[in-house]
Amino acid sequence: MPSNFAIAVHGGAGTISRALMSPERERAYHQALEQVVQAGFEVLRHGGLALDAVEVAVRLLEDCPLFNAGRGSVFTHEGRHEMDAAIMDGRNRSAGAVAGVRNIQNPISTARRIMEHSDHVLLAWPGAEDFAREQGQAFQPDGYFFEQSRFDQLQEARITNTVQLDHGSQPIKVKKLGTAGAVARDQHGNLAAATSTGGMTNKRYSRIGDSPLIGAGTFADNHTCAISCTGNGEYFIRAVAAYDVACLMEYRGLSLEEACRIVVHDKLAPVGGEGGLIAVDAAGNLALPFNSEGMYRGTQTADSPLVTSIYKE
Amino acid sequence: MPSNFAIAVHGGAGTISRALMSPERERAYHQALEQVVQAGFEVLRHGGLALDAVEVAVRLLEDCPLFNAGRGSVFTHEGRHEMDAAIMDGRNRSAGAVAGVRNIQNPISTARRIMEHSDHVLLAWPGAEDFAREQGQAFQPDGYFFEQSRFDQLQEARITNTVQLDHGSQPIKVKKLGTAGAVARDQHGNLAAATSTGGMTNKRYSRIGDSPLIGAGTFADNHTCAISCTGNGEYFIRAVAAYDVACLMEYRGLSLEEACRIVVHDKLAPVGGEGGLIAVDAAGNLALPFNSEGMYRGTQTADSPLVTSIYKE
């Protein structure tokens, strides 16, 4: 009997207003999330690795203009795209990550190459691009990443001199949400996590958020859980949010759900850490807590059908 | 009665061979460490903040060519200096960090400016330098960072195509040590940590190590401890080493010393995570464990005199 394999994906958390969301747009998000979950789940169903499932899922999220990662990345202050990504293998805690890379089609796959073909965990900027080129990773011209609605967001944010959360109706200072990620548990009991993001609209100063930081936005260990976060990155960094879930499980003996609730609702929410995370534990249990209005998300397990959601249930 | 204030500093851990260390050089290290501890301790003795004490101490470590940080930073593959630093305030877990910055005299002070004058935690590369310039931080020409012995290390490492640990007698592949840091507990019970590094000789691809990553190489929270790590950065990142010490204390109820021993000797050492860390807890207890041959270090507390050490006791 195949054991409890499971996958969860997210396409960012934030202020997702029903009033501003057209039925067509909502349908497009559900369809995209469905395809992403399906692709990852197929890997698991055929006995593939959790690591492969999360990479496949995040590559699709990166290729879809609806999500703030890869092709759909938001614009920086300078009108460019600087992308961050991380992947972690729960079998041995190996990890790879990139920060501030430009023109790479799938930063998550570059992160995986760093994990498997270098002595390093985190490479950044032109050096990371050099490494990606040497590894034969696909690059795309600036036009590939151009999306009119994102560009309009930048103009608005520039005028109001704010940084802008991706899924917000208004530019709101200090809020910087919008990320894509996946976590999975395969039939062999392995866990993996992957996260990818374009950061926030109008970001400056080569800011790095929590997504590429192991323990903050991304973490996986077969003994505890796999986690991918989305939200106000700076709060997740200072909370060491992803690893905190694992520690509450390992050192306190809490369930995945309890540990996630404490981190997202008791620790992050009171200090302004808006957002959420997706999580899977060694038994294949899933948790998808968020303290924002919505989080684009989808799940499928060996026992339960594919579900995609945007708002609170 | 003033409470248990205390400071600990380190100037890197690694293979420090007595045979290759001249008495003059050893004396120079002790003298430098002494001055650094004294400067930080004076801040504490006069009732100053732990945050100010660790910044003062790390600035001096950065200004001293003996240590791999600031002025004494090792050369990258391209013959440049790319520096990383982080600072964290245990009062509210605020934090600031820089990665890959060039020509900034005191990266630790830029990290503090990021903490206090931006909405961000981690800035990198030219963006971080732009921010530093806007904040009036001191810059130095390349010549300021030139040190003949470091340059010779690079030539040797280039010929042998290795990356080189800073305090090693031989270029050894995959080992990348050499960092500077400080932790302190002030008279008011506040904790703080600061870490700064030039990374490893002959490093490429804009690699970022554990030093600027909150939870990996640097962490502080008044409720548990303040930590600054030095060693094989990639292992410390995957172990989320600094925050793991805090979690073992908070969630398991371990003492600072027990928690540090588990992380450095039971978790990091068996998987190749060579190095050490310095730590202080809310009661002013200090711990300075390392699993390498030596660690440049110094301590002083309200009750105990200034001590500096290099090798195991």
XYZ file of C-alpha atoms in Angstrom:
626
model
C 0.000 0.000 0.000
C 1.507 3.346 -0.983
C 2.069 5.500 2.065
C 0.666 8.952 2.640
C 2.117 11.031 -0.129
C 0.918 14.607 -0.379
C 1.639 17.944 -2.007
C 0.705 21.538 -1.211
C 1.471 24.631 -3.286
C 0.981 28.356 -2.793
C 1.019 31.335 -5.102
C 1.372 34.039 -2.465
C -0.618 35.498 0.419
C -1.933 39.005 0.914
C -4.875 41.338 0.721
C -6.891 39.596 -1.964
C -10.105 41.566 -2.271
C -13.142 39.722 -3.622
C -14.572 43.020 -4.802
C -11.612 43.675 -7.098
C -11.324 40.103 -8.378
C -13.244 39.376 -11.589
C -14.776 35.913 -12.007
C -12.495 35.366 -15.028
C -9.378 36.210 -13.072
C -10.445 34.036 -10.165
C -11.057 31.136 -12.555
C -7.639 31.651 -14.128
C -5.974 31.382 -10.710
C -7.868 28.201 -9.827
C -6.987 26.639 -13.176
C -3.328 27.526 -12.861
C -3.101 26.187 -9.296
C -4.853 22.999 -10.411
C -2.290 22.366 -13.142
C 0.563 22.991 -10.739
C -0.784 20.599 -8.089
C -1.537 17.947 -10.728
C 1.977 18.068 -12.150
C 3.592 17.694 -8.736
C 1.145 15.022 -7.645
C 1.826 12.934 -10.763
C 5.506 12.772 -9.781
C 4.534 11.495 -6.318
C 1.898 9.067 -7.619
C 4.499 7.394 -9.821
C 6.840 6.936 -6.875
C 9.026 9.935 -7.689
C 10.941 12.040 -5.175
C 9.403 14.855 -3.152
C 12.368 16.931 -4.361
C 11.345 16.429 -7.999
C 7.685 17.111 -7.217
C 8.356 20.492 -5.614
C 10.754 21.523 -8.376
C 8.229 20.620 -11.098
C 5.478 22.495 -9.262
C 7.517 25.640 -8.674
C 8.807 25.671 -12.273
C 5.175 25.840 -13.435
C 4.429 28.616 -10.943
C 7.491 30.468 -12.298
C 6.326 29.998 -15.891
C 2.821 31.355 -15.192
C 2.495 35.172 -15.412
C -0.197 35.152 -12.691
C 2.301 34.524 -9.888
C 5.102 36.747 -8.610
C 8.010 34.452 -9.486
C 9.974 33.742 -12.647
C 8.089 35.094 -15.669
C 5.510 36.929 -13.543
C 8.037 38.640 -11.280
C 7.252 42.190 -10.233
C 9.428 45.137 -11.260
C 12.151 46.589 -9.043
C 12.519 50.347 -8.612
C 14.903 50.363 -11.578
C 12.333 48.573 -13.760
C 14.158 45.237 -13.663
C 13.432 41.804 -12.238
C 15.559 40.429 -9.416
C 14.486 36.952 -8.406
C 15.141 34.815 -5.321
C 14.578 31.068 -4.877
C 15.501 28.172 -2.585
C 15.070 24.406 -2.527
C 15.771 21.985 0.322
C 15.911 18.179 0.437
C 14.636 16.711 3.707
C 16.649 13.505 3.242
C 19.931 15.113 4.252
C 19.098 18.797 4.648
C 21.042 19.675 1.524
C 19.939 23.009 0.139
C 20.513 25.461 -2.692
C 19.420 29.052 -3.194
C 19.821 32.101 -5.416
C 19.271 35.788 -4.669
C 18.925 38.783 -6.945
C 19.281 36.895 -10.225
C 18.076 38.348 -13.529
C 16.898 36.743 -16.761
C 17.043 33.161 -15.496
C 13.856 31.416 -16.656
C 13.576 29.066 -13.663
C 15.500 30.253 -10.612
C 14.280 27.207 -8.673
C 16.205 24.908 -11.008
C 19.333 27.035 -10.620
C 18.903 26.666 -6.853
C 18.768 22.905 -7.317
C 21.941 22.949 -9.446
C 23.698 24.904 -6.700
C 22.585 22.263 -4.194
C 23.775 19.373 -6.354
C 26.751 20.794 -8.256
C 28.513 23.239 -5.941
C 29.914 23.333 -2.423
C 27.667 26.291 -1.652
C 24.141 26.941 -0.466
C 23.475 30.558 -1.475
C 24.806 32.325 -4.586
C 23.739 35.794 -5.652
C 23.780 38.433 -8.349
C 26.106 38.154 -11.374
C 28.059 35.338 -9.728
C 24.942 33.217 -9.493
C 24.137 34.034 -13.126
C 27.661 32.960 -14.151
C 27.116 29.673 -12.349
C 23.709 29.210 -14.005
C 25.265 29.828 -17.443
C 28.016 27.288 -16.781
C 25.332 24.797 -15.775
C 23.392 25.346 -19.004
C 20.360 26.940 -17.373
C 17.856 28.658 -19.689
C 17.981 32.463 -19.867
C 15.299 34.760 -21.258
C 15.437 38.345 -22.527
C 13.827 41.137 -20.480
C 10.747 41.032 -22.719
C 9.892 37.540 -21.487
C 9.372 38.937 -17.990
C 7.385 41.998 -19.131
C 3.787 42.083 -17.975
C 1.781 45.255 -18.500
C -0.139 45.022 -15.212
C 3.100 44.613 -13.222
C 4.609 47.575 -15.050
C 1.561 49.683 -14.210
C 1.966 48.651 -10.559
C 5.518 49.972 -10.668
C 4.470 53.348 -12.108
C 1.841 53.682 -9.391
C 4.304 52.668 -6.683
C 6.933 55.068 -8.025
C 4.501 57.982 -7.971
C 3.380 57.236 -4.424
C 6.945 56.290 -3.419
C 5.841 53.070 -1.817
C 6.778 49.472 -2.117
C 3.813 47.395 -3.039
C 2.571 44.011 -2.007
C 1.820 41.903 -5.019
C -1.741 40.901 -4.309
C -2.924 44.210 -2.902
C -5.516 46.624 -4.275
C -3.547 49.637 -3.063
C 0.135 50.348 -2.672
C 0.682 49.953 1.046
C 3.957 50.922 2.640
C 6.049 48.193 4.233
C 3.904 45.309 2.935
C 5.748 43.065 0.511
C 3.971 39.841 -0.265
C 3.749 37.580 -3.279
C 5.745 34.390 -3.579
C 5.295 30.907 -4.991
C 6.159 27.646 -3.325
C 5.563 23.931 -2.877
C 6.079 21.256 -0.228
C 5.727 17.514 -0.660
C 5.979 14.145 1.042
C 6.728 11.233 -1.298
C 5.860 7.509 -1.046
C 9.276 6.827 0.475
C 8.659 9.221 3.357
C 10.941 11.980 2.047
C 10.089 15.645 2.451
C 11.114 18.621 0.310
C 10.351 22.340 0.051
C 10.815 24.946 -2.689
C 10.124 28.685 -2.804
C 10.545 31.271 -5.587
C 9.757 34.986 -5.788
C 10.237 38.222 -7.649
C 10.124 40.117 -4.359
C 8.123 43.321 -4.121
C 7.189 45.987 -6.637
C 9.491 49.012 -6.496
C 12.005 47.253 -4.224
C 15.401 48.949 -4.000
C 18.884 48.476 -2.637
C 19.132 44.838 -3.790
C 16.896 43.738 -0.945
C 16.827 40.008 -0.187
C 13.683 38.617 1.461
C 13.024 35.407 3.348
C 12.375 33.131 0.362
C 16.016 32.170 -0.403
C 17.038 31.989 3.253
C 17.134 28.464 4.668
C 15.237 28.391 7.965
C 13.401 31.661 7.276
C 11.263 31.151 4.144
C 12.200 27.580 3.220
C 13.070 24.471 5.241
C 12.855 20.674 4.980
C 13.952 17.797 7.193
C 12.501 14.272 6.963
C 12.403 14.093 10.768
C 10.035 17.030 11.169
C 8.488 18.901 8.251
C 8.871 20.788 4.982
C 7.835 24.454 4.891
C 7.474 27.217 2.288
C 6.513 30.699 3.506
C 4.936 33.766 1.899
C 4.409 37.155 3.444
C 6.226 40.137 4.916
C 9.681 38.674 4.418
C 11.495 40.772 7.007
C 9.245 39.450 9.793
C 9.726 35.872 8.646
C 13.525 36.373 8.679
C 13.596 37.747 12.226
C 11.237 34.973 13.371
C 13.323 32.285 11.569
C 9.769 31.174 10.790
C 10.219 27.942 8.805
C 12.761 26.414 11.182
C 10.720 27.549 14.185
C 7.886 25.248 13.067
C 10.363 22.342 12.892
C 11.798 23.147 16.348
C 8.359 23.357 17.965
C 7.661 19.873 16.588
C 11.025 18.320 17.438
C 11.782 19.963 20.787
C 8.243 20.517 22.123
C 6.567 17.495 20.570
C 3.805 19.570 18.964
C 1.816 18.417 15.944
C 2.444 20.102 12.567
C -0.850 21.947 12.861
C -0.189 23.245 16.381
C 3.360 24.314 15.503
C 2.170 26.151 12.371
C -0.638 27.873 14.267
C 1.746 29.169 16.923
C 4.208 30.557 14.370
C 1.673 32.135 11.983
C -1.037 33.307 14.396
C 0.610 33.677 17.838
C 4.091 34.842 16.847
C 3.993 36.507 13.404
C 0.524 38.107 13.372
C 0.848 40.191 16.602
C 4.073 41.889 15.423
C 2.858 42.625 11.876
C 4.178 39.521 10.174
C 1.391 39.221 7.627
C 1.311 36.134 5.426
C 1.211 32.401 5.689
C 2.955 29.150 4.952
C 2.372 25.678 3.573
C 3.648 22.655 5.464
C 3.783 18.874 5.334
C 5.060 16.490 8.014
C 6.639 13.012 7.920
C 3.206 11.341 8.117
C 1.898 13.319 5.151
C -0.286 15.697 7.160
C -0.747 19.107 5.578
C -1.203 22.545 7.137
C -1.771 25.806 5.222
C -2.252 28.561 7.824
C -2.298 32.276 6.929
C -3.175 35.442 8.814
C -3.781 37.586 5.708
C -7.087 37.935 3.830
C -6.204 35.278 1.333
C -3.562 32.861 0.087
C -3.558 31.255 -3.363
C -3.160 27.574 -2.591
C -3.820 23.999 -3.641
C -3.428 20.504 -2.191
C -3.745 16.863 -3.115
C -2.939 13.723 -1.138
C -3.075 9.958 -1.637
C -6.474 9.959 0.113
C -8.000 13.319 -0.757
C -8.806 14.960 -4.084
C -7.280 18.079 -5.574
C -8.544 21.281 -3.933
C -7.613 24.866 -4.798
C -8.580 27.905 -2.697
C -7.992 31.636 -2.479
C -9.904 33.035 0.494
C -10.480 31.810 4.021
C -12.769 28.802 4.208
C 24.634 46.325 42.216
C 25.293 46.081 38.492
C 23.992 42.841 37.073
C 25.978 40.242 35.190
C 27.184 42.080 32.140
C 29.534 40.197 29.857
C 31.132 40.235 26.412
C 32.722 37.603 24.199
C 34.442 38.139 20.859
C 35.904 35.850 18.210
C 38.275 36.353 15.319
C 37.551 33.120 13.477
C 37.997 29.388 13.995
C 40.024 26.890 12.013
C 43.217 24.892 11.729
C 45.542 27.132 13.680
C 48.863 25.303 13.827
C 51.191 26.148 16.716
C 54.149 25.062 14.592
C 53.442 27.700 11.950
C 52.575 30.475 14.406
C 55.512 32.705 15.395
C 55.582 34.073 18.947
C 55.344 37.585 17.490
C 52.254 36.756 15.483
C 50.639 35.018 18.435
C 51.333 38.045 20.610
C 49.822 40.343 17.988
C 46.597 38.299 17.987
C 46.356 38.365 21.785
C 46.969 42.112 21.868
C 44.374 42.792 19.184
C 41.751 40.610 20.875
C 42.494 42.328 24.193
C 41.857 45.776 22.721
C 38.619 44.585 21.142
C 37.293 43.057 24.371
C 38.318 46.116 26.366
C 36.512 48.501 24.031
C 33.288 46.508 24.139
C 33.527 45.956 27.882
C 33.958 49.686 28.535
C 30.622 50.320 26.850
C 28.962 47.765 29.129
C 30.743 48.948 32.280
C 29.408 52.470 31.743
C 25.856 51.151 31.420
C 25.779 51.221 27.618
C 23.748 48.945 25.383
C 24.815 45.441 24.375
C 24.041 46.563 20.812
C 26.629 49.365 21.040
C 29.187 47.071 22.667
C 29.052 44.465 19.901
C 29.158 47.112 17.175
C 32.210 48.790 18.734
C 33.957 45.434 19.119
C 33.273 44.278 15.569
C 34.310 47.641 14.110
C 37.722 47.165 15.736
C 37.938 43.602 14.413
C 37.083 44.969 10.950
C 39.760 47.674 11.237
C 42.505 45.186 12.229
C 44.265 43.489 9.270
C 44.771 40.307 11.336
C 41.140 39.260 11.047
C 39.161 38.228 7.963
C 36.619 41.053 8.044
C 36.618 44.666 6.873
C 40.207 45.801 6.198
C 41.645 42.279 6.597
C 39.146 40.599 4.280
C 40.495 37.825 2.055
C 40.507 38.113 -1.742
C 37.790 36.660 -3.956
C 38.668 34.714 -7.111
C 38.537 37.980 -9.059
C 40.976 39.627 -6.641
C 38.342 41.741 -4.940
C 36.807 41.915 -1.477
C 33.150 41.049 -0.949
C 32.108 41.427 2.658
C 29.122 40.154 4.645
C 27.910 41.309 8.083
C 24.884 41.130 10.379
C 23.783 42.643 13.674
C 20.782 41.727 15.830
C 19.219 43.417 18.840
C 17.824 40.981 21.407
C 15.387 43.564 22.793
C 12.959 43.224 19.894
C 14.731 40.912 17.457
C 15.327 43.740 15.036
C 18.158 42.929 12.669
C 20.195 44.312 9.780
C 22.624 42.659 7.389
C 24.677 43.211 4.237
C 26.038 40.717 1.730
C 28.666 41.045 -0.977
C 29.515 44.698 -0.315
C 32.774 46.255 -1.509
C 34.831 49.184 -0.223
C 32.703 49.853 2.851
C 35.071 50.413 5.783
C 32.775 48.973 8.442
C 30.088 46.669 7.045
C 28.788 46.033 10.582
C 27.788 49.693 10.897
C 26.034 49.564 7.530
C 24.142 46.527 8.840
C 23.093 48.578 11.857
C 21.932 51.455 9.628
C 19.825 48.984 7.647
C 18.304 47.758 10.909
C 17.529 51.272 12.140
C 16.884 53.256 8.956
C 15.196 50.910 6.493
C 12.248 48.537 6.376
C 14.596 45.732 5.374
C 16.814 43.173 7.051
C 19.206 42.083 4.287
C 20.581 44.275 1.484
C 23.257 43.155 -0.950
C 25.678 44.111 -3.668
C 25.506 47.560 -5.345
C 22.094 48.243 -3.818
C 23.517 47.891 -0.324
C 26.424 50.158 -1.294
C 23.955 52.781 -2.582
C 22.147 52.622 0.743
C 25.434 52.917 2.658
C 26.399 55.987 0.602
C 23.034 57.642 1.256
C 23.562 56.974 4.971
C 26.998 58.604 4.920
C 28.945 55.434 5.644
C 32.735 55.602 5.173
C 34.151 54.059 1.986
C 37.780 53.137 1.346
C 39.701 52.572 -1.885
C 40.804 49.042 -2.834
C 44.311 49.743 -1.510
C 42.991 50.043 2.046
C 41.955 46.388 1.917
C 45.199 45.178 0.304
C 47.277 42.880 2.465
C 50.271 41.133 0.883
C 49.802 37.849 2.833
C 46.128 37.624 1.784
C 47.111 38.311 -1.826
C 49.715 35.541 -1.669
C 47.009 33.212 -0.291
C 44.898 33.998 -3.349
C 47.723 33.219 -5.793
C 48.325 29.913 -4.051
C 44.619 29.072 -4.018
C 44.270 30.029 -7.685
C 47.167 27.744 -8.674
C 45.765 24.821 -6.726
C 42.190 25.738 -7.729
C 40.955 25.537 -4.177
C 39.073 27.769 -1.866
C 41.015 28.387 1.259
C 40.161 28.632 4.898
C 41.576 31.771 6.387
C 43.485 30.358 9.324
C 44.848 27.259 7.633
C 48.427 26.297 6.861
C 47.447 24.687 3.560
C 44.755 25.396 1.037
C 42.144 22.778 1.820
C 39.217 22.231 -0.490
C 35.726 22.976 0.816
C 36.944 24.537 4.083
C 36.059 28.202 4.370
C 36.567 29.640 7.799
C 37.558 33.033 9.148
C 35.035 35.465 10.544
C 34.854 38.046 13.313
C 32.075 38.516 15.824
C 30.894 39.644 19.226
C 28.049 38.924 21.653
C 27.179 40.858 24.783
C 24.799 41.125 27.724
C 24.460 44.615 29.177
C 23.597 45.809 32.710
C 19.953 46.150 31.703
C 19.694 42.501 30.679
C 19.738 43.127 26.937
C 21.507 40.804 24.529
C 23.031 41.551 21.106
C 25.119 39.772 18.479
C 27.249 40.972 15.551
C 29.217 39.089 12.892
C 31.394 40.294 9.996
C 33.480 38.468 7.402
C 35.348 38.660 4.129
C 34.311 35.095 3.355
C 36.859 32.687 1.907
C 39.944 33.156 -0.239
C 39.277 32.503 -3.930
C 35.485 32.397 -3.424
C 33.442 32.697 -6.628
C 29.905 33.106 -7.893
C 29.009 35.788 -5.322
C 28.702 33.172 -2.618
C 26.951 34.240 0.589
C 27.876 32.383 3.787
C 26.139 32.087 7.134
C 27.429 35.312 8.718
C 24.779 37.714 7.327
C 21.928 35.223 7.659
C 19.772 35.729 10.742
C 19.335 32.401 12.534
C 22.298 30.775 10.758
C 25.437 32.750 11.715
C 23.925 35.484 13.870
C 21.009 35.603 16.325
C 19.908 37.475 19.454
C 16.803 37.412 21.626
C 16.718 38.680 25.240
C 14.625 35.654 26.221
C 17.261 33.103 25.246
C 20.718 34.031 23.974
C 22.926 35.958 21.571
C 25.104 33.971 19.161
C 27.834 34.665 16.590
C 29.175 31.718 14.561
C 32.374 31.031 12.633
C 33.172 28.038 10.495
C 32.116 26.148 7.379
C 29.254 28.502 6.550
C 27.242 26.101 4.392
C 26.899 23.635 7.281
C 25.851 26.383 9.661
C 23.186 27.527 7.171
C 21.678 24.058 6.756
C 21.786 23.539 10.535
C 20.218 26.991 11.177
C 22.885 26.825 13.880
C 22.458 30.069 15.829
C 18.678 29.792 16.156
C 18.970 26.090 16.988
C 20.846 27.013 20.182
C 18.018 29.391 21.111
C 15.337 26.751 20.385
C 17.100 24.092 22.453
C 17.091 26.548 25.358
C 13.532 27.806 24.946
C 11.726 24.622 23.892
C 13.825 21.987 25.657
C 14.837 24.014 28.716
C 18.548 23.340 28.245
C 21.275 25.582 29.637
C 23.287 27.763 27.248
C 26.275 25.477 27.638
C 24.319 22.262 26.943
C 22.546 23.795 23.943
C 25.838 25.061 22.466
C 27.539 21.698 23.014
C 24.768 19.835 21.201
C 24.845 22.159 18.190
C 28.654 22.428 17.827
C 29.779 18.944 18.880
C 26.787 16.604 18.376
C 25.151 18.152 15.308
C 27.755 20.118 13.309
C 30.953 18.133 13.922
C 29.710 14.697 12.721
C 28.563 16.058 9.338
C 31.702 18.132 8.676
C 30.509 21.422 10.096
C 33.888 22.590 11.366
C 34.023 25.749 13.441
C 32.567 27.226 16.572
C 30.464 29.960 18.081
C 30.368 32.443 20.922
C 27.253 32.780 23.035
C 25.824 34.666 26.000
C 22.508 34.079 27.777
C 20.095 36.318 29.682
C 21.934 35.659 32.973
C 25.276 36.670 31.496
C 26.678 33.146 31.197
C 29.165 32.704 28.360
C 29.923 29.697 26.165
C 32.615 29.532 23.457
C 32.550 25.998 22.026
C 34.459 24.996 18.872
C 35.253 21.703 17.187
C 38.230 22.993 15.157
C 41.855 23.142 16.322
C 41.587 26.709 17.462
C 39.402 29.794 17.685
C 40.704 33.311 18.272
C 38.614 34.533 21.179
C 38.357 36.771 24.209
C 35.975 37.342 27.114
C 35.366 39.647 30.037
C 32.503 39.793 32.544
C 31.498 41.871 35.568
C 33.080 39.209 37.802
C 35.927 37.800 35.740
C 38.993 39.441 34.179
C 39.807 39.781 30.519
C 41.040 36.519 28.966
C 42.159 35.912 25.374
C 42.850 32.459 23.884
C 43.678 30.800 20.585
C 44.000 27.043 21.127
C 42.033 24.549 23.188
C 42.569 24.944 26.907
